[in-house]
Coordinates of C-alpha atoms and ligand atoms in Angstrom, one line a residue:
Chain A
M102 CA 0.0 0.0 0.0
P103 CA 1.3 3.4 -0.6
L104 CA 2.0 5.4 1.9
P105 CA -0.1 8.5 1.4
K106 CA -2.7 5.7 1.9
I107 CA -1.3 3.7 4.1
L108 CA -1.3 7.1 6.7
A109 CA -4.5 8.7 5.8
R110 CA -6.2 5.1 7.0
A111 CA -3.6 5.3 9.7
A112 CA -5.8 9.1 10.9
G113 CA -9.1 7.7 9.2
L114 CA -8.9 9.5 6.8
A115 CA -10.6 9.3 2.7
T116 CA -9.2 13.0 1.3
E117 CA -5.9 13.2 -0.7
A118 CA -5.9 16.6 0.4
G119 CA -6.2 14.6 4.0
S120 CA -3.4 12.4 3.8
G121 CA -1.2 14.9 2.0
A122 CA -1.5 17.1 4.9
L123 CA -0.5 14.3 7.3
Q124 CA 2.3 13.3 5.2
Q125 CA 4.1 16.4 6.2
L126 CA 3.3 15.8 9.5
Q127 CA 4.9 12.5 10.0
H128 CA 8.1 14.5 10.7
L129 CA 6.7 14.3 14.2
R130 CA 6.9 11.3 14.9
L131 CA 8.6 7.8 15.1
P132 CA 8.0 4.8 12.9
G133 CA 5.3 2.8 14.9
V134 CA 3.9 5.4 17.6
G135 CA 1.4 6.3 18.6
Q136 CA -0.4 2.9 16.9
S137 CA -2.3 -0.3 19.0
S138 CA 0.3 -2.9 17.4
V139 CA 3.4 -2.5 15.0
T140 CA 4.9 -5.9 14.1
D141 CA 1.8 -8.4 15.7
D142 CA -0.3 -9.4 12.1
P143 CA -4.1 -8.9 12.2
D144 CA -5.1 -12.1 14.6
T145 CA -2.7 -10.9 17.0
A146 CA -3.6 -7.5 17.1
A147 CA -7.4 -8.2 17.1
R148 CA -6.7 -10.6 20.4
R149 CA -4.9 -8.1 22.4
W150 CA -7.0 -7.3 25.4
R151 CA -7.2 -4.3 26.0
A152 CA -7.2 -2.3 28.6
V153 CA -7.3 1.8 30.9
T154 CA -6.3 2.0 34.3
V155 CA -9.7 2.9 36.6
L156 CA -8.5 4.3 40.6
A157 CA -11.6 3.2 41.7
D158 CA -12.8 0.4 43.6
L159 CA -12.0 -3.8 42.1
E160 CA -14.6 -5.2 44.3
Q161 CA -17.0 -2.5 42.7
L162 CA -15.9 -2.5 38.7
R163 CA -16.1 -6.7 38.8
A164 CA -19.7 -6.3 40.4
E165 CA -21.2 -4.3 37.2
T166 CA -20.3 -3.9 33.5
P167 CA -19.6 0.1 33.0
E168 CA -22.2 0.8 30.5
P169 CA -20.2 1.3 27.7
L170 CA -19.0 -1.8 27.5
A171 CA -22.5 -3.5 28.2
R172 CA -23.3 -2.1 24.7
F173 CA -21.5 -4.6 22.9
G174 CA -23.1 -7.4 25.2
D175 CA -21.4 -10.9 24.6
R176 CA -19.0 -10.0 21.9
L177 CA -17.0 -9.2 24.5
E178 CA -14.6 -10.9 26.9
V179 CA -14.2 -8.4 29.7
R180 CA -11.5 -8.7 32.6
V181 CA -11.0 -6.7 36.1
T182 CA -8.0 -7.0 38.0
P183 CA -6.4 -4.8 41.0
A184 CA -3.4 -2.5 39.4
P185 CA -0.2 -2.7 41.6
G186 CA 0.4 -0.2 43.5
G187 CA -2.4 2.2 44.7
R188 CA -3.7 2.3 41.1
G189 CA -6.7 0.8 41.3
A190 CA -8.5 -1.7 38.9
E191 CA -7.3 -2.8 35.5
L192 CA -10.2 -2.6 33.6
A193 CA -9.0 -4.9 30.2
A194 CA -11.8 -6.7 27.4
R195 CA -11.2 -8.1 23.8
F196 CA -13.7 -9.3 21.2
R197 CA -14.3 -12.9 21.6
S198 CA -13.7 -12.9 16.9
P199 CA -11.9 -10.9 15.0
V200 CA -13.5 -7.5 13.7
T201 CA -13.1 -4.3 11.4
E202 CA -10.8 -1.7 12.8
E203 CA -14.1 0.6 12.9
E204 CA -15.4 -1.5 16.2
L205 CA -11.8 -1.6 17.8
G206 CA -12.2 2.4 18.0
E207 CA -15.9 1.8 19.5
L208 CA -14.2 -0.2 22.3
R209 CA -10.9 2.2 23.1
S210 CA -13.3 5.1 23.3
A211 CA -16.1 3.2 25.2
L212 CA -13.2 1.8 27.8
R213 CA -12.6 5.4 27.8
E214 CA -15.8 6.5 28.5
A215 CA -15.6 3.9 31.6
K216 CA -12.9 5.3 32.6
Q217 CA -13.9 8.6 32.9
R218 CA -18.0 8.0 34.3
I219 CA -16.0 5.8 37.3
E220 CA -13.8 8.2 38.1
T221 CA -15.3 11.5 37.4
G222 CA -18.9 10.9 36.7
E223 CA -19.8 11.8 33.4
V224 CA -17.8 12.1 29.7
L225 CA -15.8 14.9 29.0
R226 CA -17.7 17.0 25.8
N227 CA -15.4 19.5 23.8
E228 CA -18.4 20.0 22.0
P229 CA -19.9 23.1 20.9
Q230 CA -17.1 25.1 21.8
P231 CA -17.2 29.1 20.3
H232 CA -14.0 29.9 17.6
G233 CA -14.6 32.4 14.9
H234 CA -14.7 31.1 10.9
R235 CA -13.3 27.6 9.6
K236 CA -11.5 29.0 6.8
Q237 CA -12.0 25.4 4.5
T238 CA -7.8 24.3 3.6
P239 CA -6.6 21.1 2.9
Q240 CA -4.6 21.0 6.3
G241 CA -8.1 22.6 7.7
E242 CA -9.8 19.6 6.9
A243 CA -7.1 16.8 7.8
L244 CA -7.1 18.3 10.9
D245 CA -11.2 18.3 11.4
G246 CA -10.5 14.2 10.0
M247 CA -8.0 13.8 13.0
V248 CA -9.7 15.1 15.7
E249 CA -13.1 13.5 14.4
R250 CA -11.5 10.2 14.9
A251 CA -9.1 10.8 18.2
P252 CA -11.4 9.5 20.3
K253 CA -11.4 6.5 18.2
E254 CA -7.7 6.7 18.1
G255 CA -4.3 5.4 19.8
V256 CA -2.0 3.3 21.4
L257 CA -5.5 0.9 23.4
Chain B
M252 CA -18.9 38.1 21.8
K253 CA -15.2 38.5 20.7
A254 CA -12.3 36.2 21.4
A255 CA -8.6 37.0 20.2
T256 CA -8.4 33.5 17.7
W257 CA -5.7 32.1 15.2
T258 CA -6.7 32.2 11.5
G259 CA -2.7 31.1 9.7
V260 CA 0.8 31.0 11.0
N261 CA 1.7 34.3 12.0
E262 CA -1.6 35.6 12.0
V263 CA -3.9 36.3 15.1
S264 CA -7.1 38.3 15.0
V265 CA -10.7 39.7 16.6
E266 CA -13.6 37.8 15.5
E267 CA -17.6 37.9 16.6
V268 CA -17.4 34.0 18.3
P269 CA -20.2 31.7 20.5
E270 CA -20.5 32.5 24.0
P271 CA -19.1 29.7 25.4
Q272 CA -21.8 27.0 27.2
L273 CA -21.9 25.0 30.3
L274 CA -20.8 21.3 28.8
N275 CA -20.3 19.2 31.3
D276 CA -21.1 19.2 35.4
H277 CA -17.8 20.3 36.6
D278 CA -17.9 23.0 34.3
V279 CA -18.3 26.8 34.8
I280 CA -18.7 30.2 33.2
L281 CA -16.3 32.7 33.2
K282 CA -16.2 36.2 32.7
V283 CA -12.3 37.1 31.8
K284 CA -11.0 40.8 33.2
Q285 CA -7.4 39.8 32.1
S286 CA -5.6 37.0 29.4
V287 CA -2.4 37.1 28.8
T288 CA -0.2 35.7 26.0
C289 CA 2.1 33.0 26.9
G290 CA 5.1 32.1 25.1
S291 CA 3.7 29.0 24.4
D292 CA 1.8 30.5 22.6
L293 CA 4.4 31.7 19.8
H294 CA 4.3 28.0 19.2
L295 CA 1.3 27.6 18.2
L296 CA 1.2 31.0 16.2
G297 CA 4.5 30.3 14.0
G298 CA 2.9 26.5 12.9
Y299 CA 4.8 24.9 15.5
I300 CA 2.5 23.1 16.5
P301 CA -0.4 22.1 14.0
F302 CA -2.6 21.4 15.3
M303 CA -4.5 24.8 15.3
R304 CA -8.1 25.2 13.4
A305 CA -8.4 28.3 11.7
G306 CA -10.2 29.7 14.0
D307 CA -9.1 29.2 17.5
V308 CA -9.6 31.3 20.6
L309 CA -5.9 31.5 22.0
G310 CA -4.9 32.2 25.4
H311 CA -4.7 29.8 28.8
E312 CA -3.7 32.3 31.3
F313 CA -6.6 33.8 33.2
I314 CA -8.1 35.6 35.4
G315 CA -11.8 36.2 35.9
E316 CA -14.8 36.1 37.6
I317 CA -16.8 33.2 37.8
V318 CA -21.0 33.8 36.3
E319 CA -22.3 30.2 36.0
A320 CA -21.5 27.2 37.3
G321 CA -22.9 23.4 36.8
P322 CA -25.1 21.7 39.1
A323 CA -22.2 19.4 40.1
V324 CA -20.1 21.7 40.9
R325 CA -19.2 22.2 44.9
H326 CA -17.0 24.4 45.8
R327 CA -16.8 27.7 43.8
K328 CA -19.6 30.3 43.2
V329 CA -21.2 32.4 41.0
G330 CA -19.6 35.6 41.5
D331 CA -16.0 34.4 43.3
R332 CA -12.9 36.1 41.4
V333 CA -10.8 33.2 40.4
V334 CA -7.0 32.6 38.4
G335 CA -7.5 29.4 36.4
A336 CA -5.3 26.7 35.7
P337 CA -4.0 25.7 31.9
F338 CA -4.3 23.0 31.5
A339 CA -7.9 20.8 32.7
A340 CA -7.4 18.4 35.2
C341 CA -10.3 15.8 36.7
G342 CA -9.0 16.3 40.5
N343 CA -9.6 12.0 40.8
C344 CA -7.5 9.8 38.6
W345 CA -4.5 8.3 39.7
Y346 CA -2.5 11.4 38.8
C347 CA -4.6 14.0 40.1
K348 CA -4.4 12.0 43.2
Q349 CA -0.4 12.2 42.5
E350 CA -0.5 16.5 42.4
Q351 CA 0.9 15.6 39.1
Y352 CA -2.2 17.3 36.9
S353 CA -1.1 19.0 33.6
L354 CA -0.3 14.4 32.7
C355 CA -4.7 13.8 33.8
D356 CA -6.4 11.0 32.2
N357 CA -9.2 12.4 32.1
G358 CA -8.8 16.5 30.8
N359 CA -8.4 15.8 26.7
A360 CA -11.0 13.9 25.2
N361 CA -8.7 13.4 21.2
P362 CA -6.3 11.7 23.5
G363 CA -5.6 9.4 19.9
I364 CA -3.5 12.7 18.4
T365 CA -1.0 13.3 21.6
E366 CA -1.3 9.0 22.0
G367 CA 0.0 9.0 18.3
L368 CA 3.0 12.1 18.6
W369 CA 4.2 10.8 22.0
G370 CA 3.0 7.2 23.0
Q371 CA 0.5 8.8 25.7
S372 CA -1.5 10.9 26.5
P373 CA -0.6 14.2 28.5
G374 CA -3.4 16.3 29.2
G375 CA -6.2 18.8 28.1
C376 CA -5.3 22.6 28.1
L377 CA -7.3 25.4 27.3
G378 CA -6.9 27.3 23.7
Y379 CA -3.9 25.0 23.2
S380 CA -4.9 23.3 20.4
H381 CA -6.9 20.4 19.2
A382 CA -4.3 17.9 19.9
M383 CA -4.2 19.4 23.7
G384 CA -8.0 18.9 23.8
G385 CA -9.2 21.3 21.5
Y386 CA -10.5 23.9 24.2
A387 CA -12.0 27.6 23.3
G388 CA -9.2 29.8 25.3
S389 CA -9.0 32.6 27.5
H390 CA -8.3 35.6 25.0
A391 CA -12.0 36.3 24.9
E392 CA -15.4 38.2 26.9
Y393 CA -16.1 34.8 28.9
I394 CA -14.6 31.3 28.3
R395 CA -15.8 27.5 29.6
V396 CA -13.2 26.1 32.6
P397 CA -14.6 22.4 32.7
Y398 CA -13.5 20.8 36.5
A399 CA -13.8 24.0 37.8
D400 CA -13.0 22.6 41.5
V401 CA -9.9 21.2 41.2
G402 CA -8.8 24.6 37.7
T403 CA -10.1 27.4 40.0
F404 CA -8.6 29.2 42.2
V405 CA -10.6 31.9 44.6
V406 CA -8.0 34.6 44.6
P407 CA -8.0 36.7 47.8
E408 CA -8.8 40.3 48.3
G409 CA -5.5 42.2 49.1
I410 CA -4.1 40.7 45.6
S411 CA -4.2 42.8 42.1
D412 CA -5.3 41.7 39.4
T413 CA -2.3 41.1 37.5
R414 CA -0.4 40.3 40.0
A415 CA -3.1 36.9 40.4
L416 CA -3.3 36.6 36.7
F417 CA 0.4 34.6 36.6
A418 CA -0.2 32.4 39.2
S419 CA -2.0 31.1 36.5
D420 CA 0.9 29.6 34.2
A421 CA 4.4 32.2 34.5
A422 CA 4.6 31.4 38.2
S423 CA 3.3 28.3 38.7
T424 CA 5.3 27.0 35.7
G425 CA 8.9 28.5 36.6
W426 CA 7.6 27.2 40.9
M427 CA 7.6 23.8 39.7
G428 CA 10.9 23.8 37.2
A429 CA 12.7 25.1 40.3
D430 CA 10.9 23.0 43.0
L431 CA 10.9 19.5 41.2
A432 CA 14.3 20.2 39.5
G433 CA 14.9 19.5 43.3
T434 CA 15.9 23.2 44.8
K435 CA 18.1 23.1 48.4
P436 CA 19.6 25.7 50.2
G437 CA 23.2 26.4 49.1
D438 CA 22.1 25.4 45.7
V439 CA 23.6 27.5 42.4
V440 CA 21.0 27.7 40.3
A441 CA 21.2 28.9 36.1
V442 CA 17.5 29.7 33.9
W443 CA 18.1 30.0 30.5
G444 CA 15.5 32.2 28.9
A445 CA 14.1 35.9 30.7
G446 CA 10.6 35.6 29.8
G447 CA 8.0 35.5 32.4
V448 CA 8.7 31.6 32.8
G449 CA 12.1 31.6 33.3
Q450 CA 12.0 35.7 35.8
M451 CA 9.6 33.3 37.8
A452 CA 11.6 30.4 37.9
A453 CA 14.7 32.2 39.0
R454 CA 12.5 33.6 42.0
A455 CA 11.3 30.3 42.8
A456 CA 14.9 29.3 43.3
M457 CA 15.4 32.3 45.5
L458 CA 12.5 31.4 48.0
L459 CA 13.3 28.5 47.8
G460 CA 17.2 28.7 49.3
A461 CA 19.2 28.8 46.9
E462 CA 21.7 31.0 47.9
Q463 CA 23.0 31.8 43.9
V464 CA 20.5 32.4 41.2
V465 CA 22.1 33.1 37.3
V466 CA 19.5 33.9 34.3
V467 CA 20.5 33.9 30.5
D468 CA 19.2 36.2 27.7
R469 CA 19.9 38.9 25.4
L470 CA 17.3 41.1 25.8
P471 CA 18.8 43.4 27.7
E472 CA 15.5 44.9 29.2
R473 CA 14.4 41.2 30.7
L474 CA 17.7 41.3 32.4
Q475 CA 17.2 44.2 33.9
Q476 CA 13.7 43.7 35.1
V477 CA 15.5 39.8 36.5
R478 CA 18.6 41.8 38.3
E479 CA 15.8 45.0 39.8
H480 CA 12.4 43.1 40.2
V481 CA 13.2 39.4 40.5
G482 CA 16.5 39.6 42.6
A483 CA 19.1 37.3 41.1
E484 CA 22.6 37.4 38.9
T485 CA 22.1 38.4 34.8
I486 CA 24.6 36.8 31.6
D487 CA 24.4 38.1 28.1
Y488 CA 24.7 34.9 26.0
S489 CA 25.0 38.0 23.0
S490 CA 28.2 38.8 24.8
T491 CA 29.0 36.5 27.2
D492 CA 30.7 33.3 26.6
V493 CA 27.7 31.5 28.6
L494 CA 29.7 28.4 29.5
A495 CA 33.1 29.7 30.2
E496 CA 31.2 32.7 33.2
L497 CA 29.2 30.1 34.9
R498 CA 32.3 28.1 35.1
E499 CA 33.8 31.6 36.9
R500 CA 31.3 31.5 39.0
T501 CA 30.6 28.2 40.4
G502 CA 34.5 27.4 41.4
G503 CA 34.7 25.6 38.1
R504 CA 31.9 23.5 38.5
G505 CA 29.1 24.5 37.3
P506 CA 25.3 24.8 37.9
D507 CA 23.9 22.3 40.7
V508 CA 20.4 22.7 38.8
C509 CA 20.1 24.2 35.3
I510 CA 16.1 25.8 34.6
E511 CA 15.4 25.3 30.8
A512 CA 12.6 28.0 29.7
V513 CA 13.4 29.1 26.5
G514 CA 11.4 26.1 24.5
M515 CA 11.7 24.5 20.2
E516 CA 11.8 28.7 19.5
A517 CA 15.5 29.3 21.0
H518 CA 17.7 31.8 19.1
S519 CA 21.4 30.7 18.3
S520 CA 24.0 32.6 16.9
G521 CA 26.5 31.2 14.5
A522 CA 26.9 28.0 13.0
A523 CA 24.7 25.8 15.6
G524 CA 22.1 28.5 14.4
V525 CA 22.2 28.5 10.8
Y526 CA 22.8 24.4 11.7
D527 CA 19.0 24.3 13.2
Q528 CA 17.1 27.1 11.7
V529 CA 18.1 24.8 8.3
K530 CA 17.5 21.3 10.6
Q531 CA 13.6 23.2 11.5
Q532 CA 12.8 24.3 7.7
L533 CA 13.6 20.7 6.8
R534 CA 11.7 19.2 8.5
L535 CA 14.8 17.1 10.2
Q536 CA 14.0 18.5 13.1
T537 CA 11.2 20.3 14.5
D538 CA 12.3 22.2 17.6
R539 CA 15.9 24.5 17.5
P540 CA 17.2 22.6 21.4
T541 CA 19.9 25.4 21.7
A542 CA 19.3 26.8 25.1
L543 CA 19.0 22.6 25.8
R544 CA 22.3 21.4 24.8
E545 CA 24.0 24.3 26.3
A546 CA 22.3 23.5 30.2
V547 CA 23.6 19.9 29.7
M548 CA 27.3 21.1 28.6
A549 CA 26.7 23.8 31.6
C550 CA 25.8 21.2 34.5
R551 CA 27.9 20.1 36.8
K552 CA 28.8 16.6 37.6
G553 CA 25.7 14.9 39.1
G554 CA 23.3 17.8 38.6
S555 CA 19.9 18.3 37.1
I556 CA 17.6 20.0 35.1
F557 CA 14.6 20.7 34.1
T558 CA 13.1 22.1 30.8
L559 CA 10.0 24.4 31.2
G560 CA 10.6 25.1 27.4
V561 CA 7.9 23.7 25.6
F562 CA 9.0 21.0 22.5
A563 CA 6.9 19.6 20.2
A564 CA 9.0 16.0 19.1
M565 CA 12.5 16.2 17.5
V566 CA 15.8 17.3 18.9
D567 CA 19.0 16.9 17.0
K568 CA 22.6 17.0 18.1
F569 CA 21.4 16.4 21.3
P570 CA 23.8 15.7 23.9
L571 CA 23.1 12.3 25.3
G572 CA 26.6 11.4 26.1
A573 CA 27.6 14.1 28.4
L574 CA 24.0 13.8 30.2
M575 CA 24.5 9.9 30.6
N576 CA 28.3 10.3 31.4
K577 CA 28.0 13.2 34.2
G578 CA 25.0 11.5 35.5
I579 CA 22.7 14.4 35.1
T580 CA 19.2 14.1 36.1
L581 CA 16.9 15.6 32.9
R582 CA 13.4 16.7 33.7
G583 CA 10.4 18.3 32.6
A584 CA 6.7 18.5 32.4
Q585 CA 3.7 20.5 31.2
V586 CA 2.8 23.6 34.1
H587 CA 0.8 21.5 37.4
A588 CA -0.2 24.7 37.7
Q589 CA -2.7 22.7 40.5
R590 CA -0.9 21.7 42.5
Y591 CA 1.0 24.9 43.0
I592 CA -1.2 28.0 43.1
P593 CA -2.8 28.1 46.4
E594 CA 0.7 28.5 47.6
L595 CA 1.8 31.2 45.0
L596 CA -1.3 33.0 45.9
E597 CA -0.1 33.3 50.2
R598 CA 3.4 34.3 48.1
M599 CA 2.0 36.7 46.8
E600 CA -0.7 38.0 49.6
R601 CA 2.5 39.1 51.9
G602 CA 4.1 40.5 49.3
E603 CA 6.8 37.6 48.6
L604 CA 5.9 37.4 45.5
T605 CA 5.2 39.7 42.4
T606 CA 4.6 39.5 39.4
E607 CA 2.8 43.2 37.4
H608 CA 6.5 43.9 36.3
L609 CA 5.4 41.5 33.0
A610 CA 2.5 43.3 32.4
T611 CA 4.3 45.7 29.9
H612 CA 1.7 46.1 27.4
V613 CA -2.4 46.0 29.0
L614 CA -4.3 46.2 25.9
P615 CA -7.4 46.2 25.2
L616 CA -9.5 43.1 23.1
S617 CA -9.3 43.7 20.5
E618 CA -5.3 44.9 20.4
A619 CA -4.5 41.3 20.6
P620 CA -2.8 41.2 17.0
R621 CA -1.0 44.0 17.8
G622 CA -0.2 42.5 21.2
Y623 CA 1.2 39.5 19.5
R624 CA 2.7 41.4 17.5
M625 CA 5.1 43.1 20.5
F626 CA 4.7 39.9 22.5
K627 CA 6.8 37.6 19.6
E628 CA 9.2 40.7 17.7
K629 CA 10.3 41.7 22.3
E630 CA 8.9 45.3 20.4
D631 CA 9.3 48.7 22.5
G632 CA 10.5 45.4 26.1
C633 CA 7.2 43.3 25.9
V634 CA 7.5 40.8 28.1
R635 CA 3.2 40.0 28.6
A636 CA 1.4 41.3 26.8
V637 CA -1.8 41.0 28.7
F638 CA -5.8 41.7 27.4
T639 CA -8.8 43.3 28.7
P640 CA -11.5 41.6 27.3
G641 CA -14.1 43.6 30.1
S642 CA -13.1 46.9 29.3
Ligands
LIG95 N1 5.9 23.6 30.7 C1 5.1 24.7 30.9 O1 3.9 24.2 31.3 C2 5.3 25.9 30.2 C3 4.1 27.2 30.5 C4 4.2 28.3 30.1 C5 5.8 28.4 29.3 N2 6.3 26.8 28.9 C6 7.0 27.0 27.5 O2 8.1 28.0 28.6 C7 9.1 29.1 27.6 C8 9.3 30.4 28.0 O3 8.4 31.3 28.2 P1 8.0 32.3 28.4 O4 6.6 32.6 28.3 O5 8.8 32.9 29.2 O6 8.3 33.1 27.0 P2 9.0 34.1 25.9 O7 9.4 34.0 24.4 O8 8.7 35.2 26.8 O9 10.9 34.4 26.3 C9 11.6 33.5 25.9 C10 13.3 34.5 26.5 O10 13.8 34.0 26.4 C11 15.0 33.7 25.5 N3 15.6 33.1 25.3 C12 15.8 32.8 23.7 N4 17.0 32.1 23.0 C13 17.8 31.6 24.0 C14 19.1 30.8 24.2 N5 19.1 30.5 22.8 N6 19.6 31.1 25.4 C15 19.2 32.0 26.3 N7 17.6 32.4 26.3 C16 17.5 32.9 25.0 C17 14.4 34.5 24.5 O11 15.0 35.9 24.2 C18 12.9 34.9 25.9 O12 13.6 36.3 26.5 C19 8.2 28.7 25.9 O13 8.9 27.3 25.6 C20 6.7 28.3 26.8 O14 6.6 27.3 25.3 C21 6.1 25.9 29.2
LIG96 ZN1 1.6 29.0 29.4
LIG97 ZN1 -7.5 13.3 36.2

């Protein structure tokens, strides 16, 4: 796959403009950093436990699957284990069968949401925010795409 | 309402934008009294942190009055005069409990971007790009502050707006550098950069008991402020060999603690300066670490360095060999302001910490473009441009 396409996919961008702008951003990155799996084959990557550490009571967390994860029903295995050093509990989940990149993204954001609800009682919102005129530029479009994908992206 | 926005590389505008709303139960809305330019904004302005969208509201160092509070806000109320912390921190995650507020797990709604850059996501910062959470900033008539019980601090009556304003970032950042670098009585501390942050780091080092504090810069009016308002020694690097001078002033040892308060756009002259500029323009490095390199070479064996200056990604010709072989400890952090603001306000009230001199230019918000130009170009002795959206 040509580089711009890989980059475009990495950020969930479909547009040519988007991948061009992203390519420019590659000088900010170390190769492989920021993806959940770098050298894993796709099957191994899909089967990995994805985990957030939650500063919460272990037993309470075990008693009930947090709502954002419960939404996935039986498709998900959920595991709660103690975190070392008084860090609370490790809340981990993985799909029972192979899924798409999009579904993995849903899981990432569900895990982050679950953690936030337990620790803060709500899910942080950042829209709508006051802003001035949004000029339509290729870089701007690429950034919009990146922001939209950001809750579903990352190393989780 | 009116707000100062980033509208392109090196372009600030004043635009009419919608007013902020309470989005979460822990939010407050502040009517901004004063909001100040910070050296960190220059990195955004110049396009070095390419996650700004045209129209984004700038500003993260501010004081204001609470005009609306969400239902979950317990310890603040409408009418409180407060300074805000730049970073949004929940107060409940493990990092917040360790008082590492700028690393809050729940402060950035766009974690995928920074995980992509750095392998993990620090917290979110108000008015500091979509990589840092996409929050609108404080150069506006009103600002929404999330997690307000944790991120806003009531200012005692005896402290003026302008003095308290800098508790928000410049003073808390400087204090953090001196504190986390381990400054203790008897130490010799060198600070690179005589901007708001460097000056406050130098003052903090003195109040923490350092025996000798030396600030390095080239701008005469800033070095003058350091001698007059901070009470530290100075070195003008444009006319003095910094390493030789520091050795001479420290009995040949070098400083015990080095605080870098310059950041990724450091200025340098000669061959090294050209080298860094070219590399940055060719995108072979993103950041110019001139002052940090110098700090590594200057630091005494076994000493410690704290980088307060903001870096985005990669640097070149970093003297890792010197760092390793001299047994130096290097740390850095975005500001854990929530940890320091209460103590700073007390010291401000007692008159131990004064900051008014940093506000060299106080301007209405409508003059934000001019304020940023003066601050960026260091015109007319500008150390910080303070905007007064209410006036
Ligand atoms: N860690 C944090 O949370 C935090 C908070 C605020 C600011 N900052 C960063 O701190 C840095 C300073 O902020 P500021 O508001 O004081 O900025 P500023 O631009 O006002 O000051 C920077 C100073 O560094 C001097 N300088 C440039 N090159 C130098 C060199 N080679 N040697 C010595 N001095 C040199 C400049 O002359 C200037 O006086 C910026 O990088 C900013 O992003 C970090
Ligand atoms: Zn700042
Ligand atoms: Zn937190």
